[in-house]
mmCIF file of C-alpha atoms in Angstrom:
data_model
loop_
_atom_site.group_PDB
_atom_site.id
_atom_site.type_symbol
_atom_site.label_atom_id
_atom_site.label_comp_id
_atom_site.label_asym_id
_atom_site.label_seq_id
_atom_site.Cartn_x
_atom_site.Cartn_y
_atom_site.Cartn_z
ATOM 1 C CA MET A 1 -78.260 85.997 -48.942
ATOM 2 C CA PHE A 2 -80.582 87.347 -46.043
ATOM 3 C CA LYS A 3 -78.526 90.578 -46.336
ATOM 4 C CA LEU A 4 -78.469 91.066 -50.233
ATOM 5 C CA ILE A 5 -82.640 90.350 -50.083
ATOM 6 C CA LYS A 6 -82.615 93.297 -47.520
ATOM 7 C CA TYR A 7 -80.458 95.534 -50.182
ATOM 8 C CA GLU A 8 -82.885 94.634 -52.944
ATOM 9 C CA ILE A 9 -86.438 95.178 -50.753
ATOM 10 C CA ILE A 10 -85.140 98.842 -49.395
ATOM 11 C CA GLY A 11 -83.505 99.580 -52.868
ATOM 12 C CA LYS A 12 -86.743 98.929 -54.755
ATOM 13 C CA TYR A 13 -89.839 98.890 -52.635
ATOM 14 C CA ARG A 14 -90.575 102.441 -54.087
ATOM 15 C CA ALA A 15 -90.668 101.072 -57.301
ATOM 16 C CA PHE A 16 -92.937 98.225 -56.395
ATOM 17 C CA GLY A 17 -95.440 99.759 -54.370
ATOM 18 C CA ILE A 18 -96.274 102.765 -56.958
ATOM 19 C CA LEU A 19 -96.966 99.302 -59.225
ATOM 20 C CA VAL A 20 -99.362 97.674 -56.385
ATOM 21 C CA ALA A 21 -101.025 101.031 -55.568
ATOM 22 C CA VAL A 22 -101.625 101.196 -59.044
ATOM 23 C CA ALA A 23 -102.789 97.641 -59.537
ATOM 24 C CA ILE A 24 -105.605 98.505 -56.321
ATOM 25 C CA ILE A 25 -106.968 101.752 -57.521
ATOM 26 C CA LEU A 26 -107.733 100.603 -60.961
ATOM 27 C CA ASN A 27 -109.369 97.787 -59.743
ATOM 28 C CA LEU A 28 -111.478 100.042 -57.155
ATOM 29 C CA LEU A 29 -112.000 102.165 -59.957
ATOM 30 C CA LEU A 30 -113.533 99.360 -61.564
ATOM 31 C CA MET A 31 -115.963 98.173 -58.309
ATOM 32 C CA THR A 32 -117.281 101.359 -58.939
ATOM 33 C CA ARG A 33 -118.210 100.650 -62.602
ATOM 34 C CA SER A 34 -120.446 97.723 -61.620
ATOM 35 C CA GLY A 35 -124.145 97.378 -62.592
ATOM 36 C CA VAL A 36 -122.821 100.333 -65.024
ATOM 37 C CA TRP A 37 -120.846 98.492 -66.977
ATOM 38 C CA PRO A 38 -121.395 94.602 -68.197
ATOM 39 C CA ASP A 39 -120.175 92.568 -65.597
ATOM 40 C CA PRO A 40 -118.250 90.433 -68.536
ATOM 41 C CA ALA A 41 -116.500 94.110 -69.851
ATOM 42 C CA ILE A 42 -115.542 94.509 -65.724
ATOM 43 C CA ILE A 43 -114.043 91.141 -65.265
ATOM 44 C CA MET A 44 -112.150 90.916 -68.940
ATOM 45 C CA LEU A 45 -110.444 94.837 -67.792
ATOM 46 C CA SER A 46 -109.578 93.293 -64.509
ATOM 47 C CA VAL A 47 -107.916 90.248 -66.312
ATOM 48 C CA PHE A 48 -106.136 92.689 -68.298
ATOM 49 C CA ILE A 49 -105.026 94.820 -65.255
ATOM 50 C CA ALA A 50 -103.324 91.688 -63.759
ATOM 51 C CA GLY A 51 -101.864 90.747 -67.136
ATOM 52 C CA LEU A 52 -100.769 94.294 -67.515
ATOM 53 C CA VAL A 53 -98.951 94.737 -64.024
ATOM 54 C CA SER A 54 -97.271 91.054 -64.438
ATOM 55 C CA VAL A 55 -95.506 92.534 -67.572
ATOM 56 C CA VAL A 56 -94.298 95.569 -65.755
ATOM 57 C CA LEU A 57 -93.170 93.441 -62.771
ATOM 58 C CA LEU A 58 -91.125 91.123 -65.558
ATOM 59 C CA ILE A 59 -89.364 93.948 -66.401
ATOM 60 C CA TRP A 60 -88.593 95.128 -62.911
ATOM 61 C CA CYS A 61 -87.458 92.044 -61.958
ATOM 62 C CA ILE A 62 -85.015 91.569 -65.363
ATOM 63 C CA GLY A 63 -83.927 95.131 -63.849
ATOM 64 C CA LEU A 64 -82.927 93.956 -60.538
ATOM 65 C CA PHE A 65 -80.331 91.447 -62.603
ATOM 66 C CA SER A 66 -79.727 93.232 -65.591
ATOM 67 C CA GLN A 67 -78.838 96.499 -63.378
ATOM 68 C CA ASP A 68 -75.982 95.131 -61.755
ATOM 69 C CA LEU A 69 -74.111 93.909 -64.725
ATOM 70 C CA TYR A 70 -74.378 97.454 -66.862
ATOM 71 C CA GLU A 71 -74.808 100.381 -64.034
ATOM 72 C CA ASP A 72 -72.631 101.368 -61.095
ATOM 73 C CA LYS A 73 -74.617 99.618 -58.963
ATOM 74 C CA GLY A 74 -72.752 96.446 -59.925
ATOM 75 C CA TYR A 75 -69.646 97.199 -58.252
ATOM 76 C CA LEU A 76 -71.032 97.458 -54.647
ATOM 77 C CA THR A 77 -72.891 93.814 -55.225
ATOM 78 C CA TYR A 78 -69.875 92.294 -56.504
ATOM 79 C CA ILE A 79 -67.204 93.630 -53.938
ATOM 80 C CA LEU A 80 -69.266 91.944 -51.310
ATOM 81 C CA PRO A 81 -67.641 88.700 -49.882
ATOM 82 C CA LYS A 82 -71.079 86.896 -51.898
ATOM 83 C CA ARG A 83 -70.965 83.807 -53.656
ATOM 84 C CA GLY A 84 -72.735 83.820 -57.243
ATOM 85 C CA TYR A 85 -75.625 81.563 -56.034
ATOM 86 C CA SER A 86 -76.509 83.911 -53.212
ATOM 87 C CA ILE A 87 -76.851 86.940 -55.662
ATOM 88 C CA VAL A 88 -78.820 85.390 -58.478
ATOM 89 C CA GLY A 89 -80.934 83.468 -55.469
ATOM 90 C CA SER A 90 -81.273 86.578 -53.597
ATOM 91 C CA LYS A 91 -82.560 88.372 -57.228
ATOM 92 C CA ILE A 92 -85.144 85.326 -57.644
ATOM 93 C CA ILE A 93 -86.310 85.182 -54.371
ATOM 94 C CA VAL A 94 -87.298 88.991 -54.176
ATOM 95 C CA SER A 95 -89.074 88.677 -57.579
ATOM 96 C CA LEU A 96 -91.225 85.348 -56.065
ATOM 97 C CA ILE A 97 -92.141 87.656 -53.056
ATOM 98 C CA ALA A 98 -93.055 90.354 -55.193
ATOM 99 C CA TYR A 99 -95.055 87.883 -57.925
ATOM 100 C CA ILE A 100 -96.946 86.559 -54.849
ATOM 101 C CA ILE A 101 -97.480 89.700 -53.616
ATOM 102 C CA THR A 102 -99.211 91.417 -56.995
ATOM 103 C CA GLY A 103 -100.408 87.932 -57.807
ATOM 104 C CA ILE A 104 -102.612 87.757 -54.162
ATOM 105 C CA ILE A 105 -104.120 91.011 -54.747
ATOM 106 C CA THR A 106 -104.887 91.023 -58.955
ATOM 107 C CA GLY A 107 -106.460 88.167 -58.062
ATOM 108 C CA LEU A 108 -108.509 88.035 -55.263
ATOM 109 C CA PHE A 109 -110.102 91.124 -57.525
ATOM 110 C CA ILE A 110 -110.357 88.678 -60.477
ATOM 111 C CA VAL A 111 -112.120 86.497 -57.858
ATOM 112 C CA TYR A 112 -114.760 89.000 -56.668
ATOM 113 C CA PHE A 113 -115.909 90.087 -59.978
ATOM 114 C CA ILE A 114 -116.391 86.954 -61.008
ATOM 115 C CA SER A 115 -118.197 85.741 -58.111
ATOM 116 C CA THR A 116 -120.364 88.959 -57.471
ATOM 117 C CA PRO A 117 -122.621 88.672 -59.932
ATOM 118 C CA ASN A 118 -124.959 85.929 -59.584
ATOM 119 C CA ASP A 119 -125.974 85.120 -63.333
ATOM 120 C CA ILE A 120 -121.784 84.449 -63.947
ATOM 121 C CA GLN A 121 -121.425 82.447 -60.687
ATOM 122 C CA ASN A 122 -124.459 80.285 -61.939
ATOM 123 C CA GLN A 123 -123.043 79.698 -65.477
ATOM 124 C CA LEU A 124 -119.856 78.758 -63.959
ATOM 125 C CA ASP A 125 -121.083 76.591 -61.623
ATOM 126 C CA LEU A 126 -122.955 74.248 -64.588
ATOM 127 C CA ILE A 127 -120.201 75.092 -66.772
ATOM 128 C CA GLY A 128 -117.530 73.623 -64.319
ATOM 129 C CA SER A 129 -119.348 71.166 -62.932
ATOM 130 C CA GLY A 130 -118.657 72.590 -59.406
ATOM 131 C CA VAL A 131 -115.061 74.011 -59.726
ATOM 132 C CA ASN A 132 -114.119 75.782 -57.040
ATOM 133 C CA ILE A 133 -113.010 79.354 -57.793
ATOM 134 C CA THR A 134 -110.469 79.818 -54.773
ATOM 135 C CA ARG A 135 -108.943 75.965 -55.783
ATOM 136 C CA LEU A 136 -108.058 77.667 -59.448
ATOM 137 C CA PHE A 137 -107.464 80.801 -57.468
ATOM 138 C CA PHE A 138 -104.190 78.865 -55.397
ATOM 139 C CA ILE A 139 -103.567 77.127 -58.502
ATOM 140 C CA GLY A 140 -103.540 79.695 -60.419
ATOM 141 C CA LEU A 141 -100.758 81.747 -58.448
ATOM 142 C CA ILE A 142 -98.862 79.235 -57.915
ATOM 143 C CA GLY A 143 -98.811 78.334 -61.501
ATOM 144 C CA MET A 144 -98.121 82.298 -62.540
ATOM 145 C CA CYS A 145 -95.183 82.124 -59.479
ATOM 146 C CA ILE A 146 -93.706 79.145 -61.231
ATOM 147 C CA THR A 147 -93.772 80.393 -65.030
ATOM 148 C CA ALA A 148 -92.734 84.017 -63.740
ATOM 149 C CA ILE A 149 -89.579 82.089 -61.543
ATOM 150 C CA SER A 150 -88.826 79.694 -64.918
ATOM 151 C CA LEU A 151 -88.907 82.649 -67.338
ATOM 152 C CA LEU A 152 -86.615 84.951 -65.255
ATOM 153 C CA VAL A 153 -83.653 82.546 -64.571
ATOM 154 C CA SER A 154 -83.841 81.449 -68.226
ATOM 155 C CA ILE A 155 -83.350 85.621 -69.030
ATOM 156 C CA TYR A 156 -80.772 85.979 -66.136
ATOM 157 C CA PHE A 157 -78.715 83.433 -67.913
ATOM 158 C CA SER A 158 -78.736 84.949 -71.160
ATOM 159 C CA ILE A 159 -77.969 88.651 -69.599
ATOM 160 C CA SER A 160 -75.286 86.870 -68.117
ATOM 161 C CA LEU A 161 -73.819 84.941 -70.978
ATOM 162 C CA THR A 162 -73.764 87.766 -73.442
ATOM 163 C CA ARG A 163 -72.068 90.081 -70.929
ATOM 164 C CA MET A 164 -69.077 88.272 -70.945
ATOM 165 C CA ALA A 165 -68.153 88.789 -74.611
ATOM 166 C CA ILE A 166 -70.198 92.596 -74.736
ATOM 167 C CA THR A 167 -69.541 95.222 -72.136
ATOM 168 C CA LYS A 168 -71.893 97.902 -73.982
ATOM 169 C CA LYS A 169 -75.477 98.352 -72.047
ATOM 170 C CA ARG A 170 -77.049 98.950 -75.775
ATOM 171 C CA GLY A 171 -75.521 95.625 -77.809
ATOM 172 C CA GLY A 172 -75.021 93.666 -74.480
ATOM 173 C CA LYS A 173 -78.956 93.766 -73.687
ATOM 174 C CA PHE A 174 -79.926 93.257 -77.467
ATOM 175 C CA ALA A 175 -77.516 90.333 -77.544
ATOM 176 C CA ALA A 176 -78.938 88.988 -74.656
ATOM 177 C CA PHE A 177 -82.473 89.419 -76.226
ATOM 178 C CA ILE A 178 -81.164 86.918 -79.318
ATOM 179 C CA VAL A 179 -79.987 84.905 -77.126
ATOM 180 C CA PHE A 180 -83.251 83.943 -74.792
ATOM 181 C CA ILE A 181 -85.307 83.790 -78.715
ATOM 182 C CA ILE A 182 -82.772 81.017 -79.155
ATOM 183 C CA ILE A 183 -82.869 79.209 -75.819
ATOM 184 C CA SER A 184 -86.624 79.546 -75.871
ATOM 185 C CA ILE A 185 -86.838 78.050 -79.872
ATOM 186 C CA ILE A 186 -84.516 75.071 -78.691
ATOM 187 C CA THR A 187 -86.130 74.058 -74.730
ATOM 188 C CA GLY A 188 -89.189 74.465 -76.378
ATOM 189 C CA PHE A 189 -88.841 71.787 -79.036
ATOM 190 C CA ALA A 190 -86.903 69.867 -76.388
ATOM 191 C CA SER A 191 -90.134 70.007 -74.511
ATOM 192 C CA ASP A 192 -92.732 69.374 -77.356
ATOM 193 C CA GLY A 193 -90.700 66.327 -78.187
ATOM 194 C CA LEU A 194 -90.745 64.700 -74.207
ATOM 195 C CA ASN A 195 -94.134 65.360 -73.746
ATOM 196 C CA ARG A 196 -94.875 63.673 -77.383
ATOM 197 C CA LEU A 197 -92.155 60.717 -76.285
ATOM 198 C CA PHE A 198 -93.464 60.526 -72.897
ATOM 199 C CA PRO A 199 -97.221 61.535 -72.616
ATOM 200 C CA GLN A 200 -97.666 60.354 -68.911
ATOM 201 C CA THR A 201 -99.177 63.024 -67.527
ATOM 202 C CA ILE A 202 -100.471 63.805 -63.718
ATOM 203 C CA LEU A 203 -103.859 65.108 -63.626
ATOM 204 C CA LEU A 204 -104.735 67.438 -60.499
ATOM 205 C CA ASP A 205 -108.401 67.027 -59.579
ATOM 206 C CA ILE A 206 -109.702 70.471 -58.935
ATOM 207 C CA VAL A 207 -112.899 69.779 -58.130
ATOM 208 C CA ASN A 208 -113.192 66.688 -55.424
ATOM 209 C CA GLY A 209 -109.999 68.349 -53.887
ATOM 210 C CA PHE A 210 -106.278 68.552 -54.691
ATOM 211 C CA THR A 211 -106.213 64.706 -55.539
ATOM 212 C CA PHE A 212 -103.407 63.315 -58.513
ATOM 213 C CA THR A 213 -104.132 60.734 -60.991
ATOM 214 C CA VAL A 214 -101.770 59.363 -63.149
ATOM 215 C CA SER A 215 -102.493 59.118 -66.422
ATOM 216 C CA LYS A 216 -101.146 57.712 -70.080
ATOM 217 C CA SER A 217 -102.033 60.535 -71.864
ATOM 218 C CA GLY A 218 -103.940 63.875 -71.353
ATOM 219 C CA SER A 219 -106.914 63.156 -73.468
ATOM 220 C CA ASP A 220 -108.597 61.201 -70.479
ATOM 221 C CA LEU A 221 -112.444 62.161 -69.427
ATOM 222 C CA LEU A 222 -110.825 63.482 -66.164
ATOM 223 C CA LEU A 223 -109.223 65.962 -67.522
ATOM 224 C CA GLN A 224 -112.673 67.979 -67.729
ATOM 225 C CA ASN A 225 -112.407 68.792 -64.388
ATOM 226 C CA SER A 226 -108.542 68.466 -63.682
ATOM 227 C CA VAL A 227 -105.338 70.027 -64.561
ATOM 228 C CA PRO A 228 -102.843 67.941 -66.503
ATOM 229 C CA PHE A 229 -99.285 68.678 -66.279
ATOM 230 C CA ASN A 230 -96.731 66.182 -68.419
ATOM 231 C CA ILE A 231 -94.504 64.456 -66.310
ATOM 232 C CA SER A 232 -91.392 64.334 -68.461
ATOM 233 C CA ALA A 233 -92.139 68.242 -68.969
ATOM 234 C CA LEU A 234 -92.266 68.875 -65.404
ATOM 235 C CA ILE A 235 -88.712 67.050 -64.696
ATOM 236 C CA PHE A 236 -87.056 69.044 -67.697
ATOM 237 C CA GLU A 237 -88.233 72.253 -66.385
ATOM 238 C CA PHE A 238 -86.781 71.562 -62.829
ATOM 239 C CA ILE A 239 -83.939 70.582 -64.037
ATOM 240 C CA LEU A 240 -83.512 73.557 -66.466
ATOM 241 C CA PHE A 241 -84.010 75.851 -63.616
ATOM 242 C CA TRP A 242 -81.277 74.547 -61.962
ATOM 243 C CA ALA A 243 -79.219 74.279 -64.994
ATOM 244 C CA PHE A 244 -79.604 77.628 -65.728
ATOM 245 C CA PHE A 245 -79.058 78.774 -61.979
ATOM 246 C CA PHE A 246 -75.778 77.715 -61.241
ATOM 247 C CA LEU A 247 -74.549 78.274 -64.724
ATOM 248 C CA THR A 248 -75.244 81.396 -64.235
ATOM 249 C CA SER A 249 -74.063 82.138 -60.335
ATOM 250 C CA TYR A 250 -70.918 80.779 -62.158
ATOM 251 C CA ILE A 251 -70.392 82.950 -64.968
ATOM 252 C CA ILE A 252 -71.287 86.162 -62.798
ATOM 253 C CA GLU A 253 -68.602 84.880 -59.634
ATOM 254 C CA ASN A 254 -65.622 83.933 -62.180
ATOM 255 C CA LYS A 255 -66.383 84.984 -65.899
ATOM 256 C CA VAL A 256 -68.017 88.753 -65.501
ATOM 257 C CA ASP A 257 -65.379 91.466 -65.538
ATOM 258 C CA LEU A 258 -67.065 94.837 -64.149
#
């Protein structure tokens, strides 16, 4: 798997480097507007840049997988004596590394723009009752990476599932999009149903350190300074991730004919 990871990084580092460079340059340009533009506007633009980078990165990560199934590059990948889970795992790990790097870079700029103006920092202290921005940064980074990887493995499953039946690139990608939407709707309803049936929630206190409290409902007063995680939804997402991962690995190893 490590050779596959190295192969993916070597083949894609230029495109990823350009994306990172653009994010840094845009945020540096925003820094030159400090004191000229309103501070809230600069913060919102930095957040917008981070969101835009995440979307572009998502498309880039999808391409890591889809190109092997629809482009000539796939012949080189799938003739290697590697199991399906190694191939899919390498894509996931490379995507995770990319999201961690971009998340740290864009997140640090956002933290800088928030913490620099004294008036905004004072307002956050009053509203958040001591919420630590650094803690929020790490929680946000971890949450973004988990969400992105869960989304990617669902997309990979949709692509591999439709690739079994449709070999044409255009039709296959459109069908994969439809399948992904259907899967998202079904899993969304299932997750919402579990939330209603099992409302037990883990509350992550972000004021007094990383302390956990199990609550019967997410409406506790502690929620004011905590991030809620529904226990049943976490278990469901965990099972779903590994189910999609192993199903995708099985399909590309045994059911896809290049």
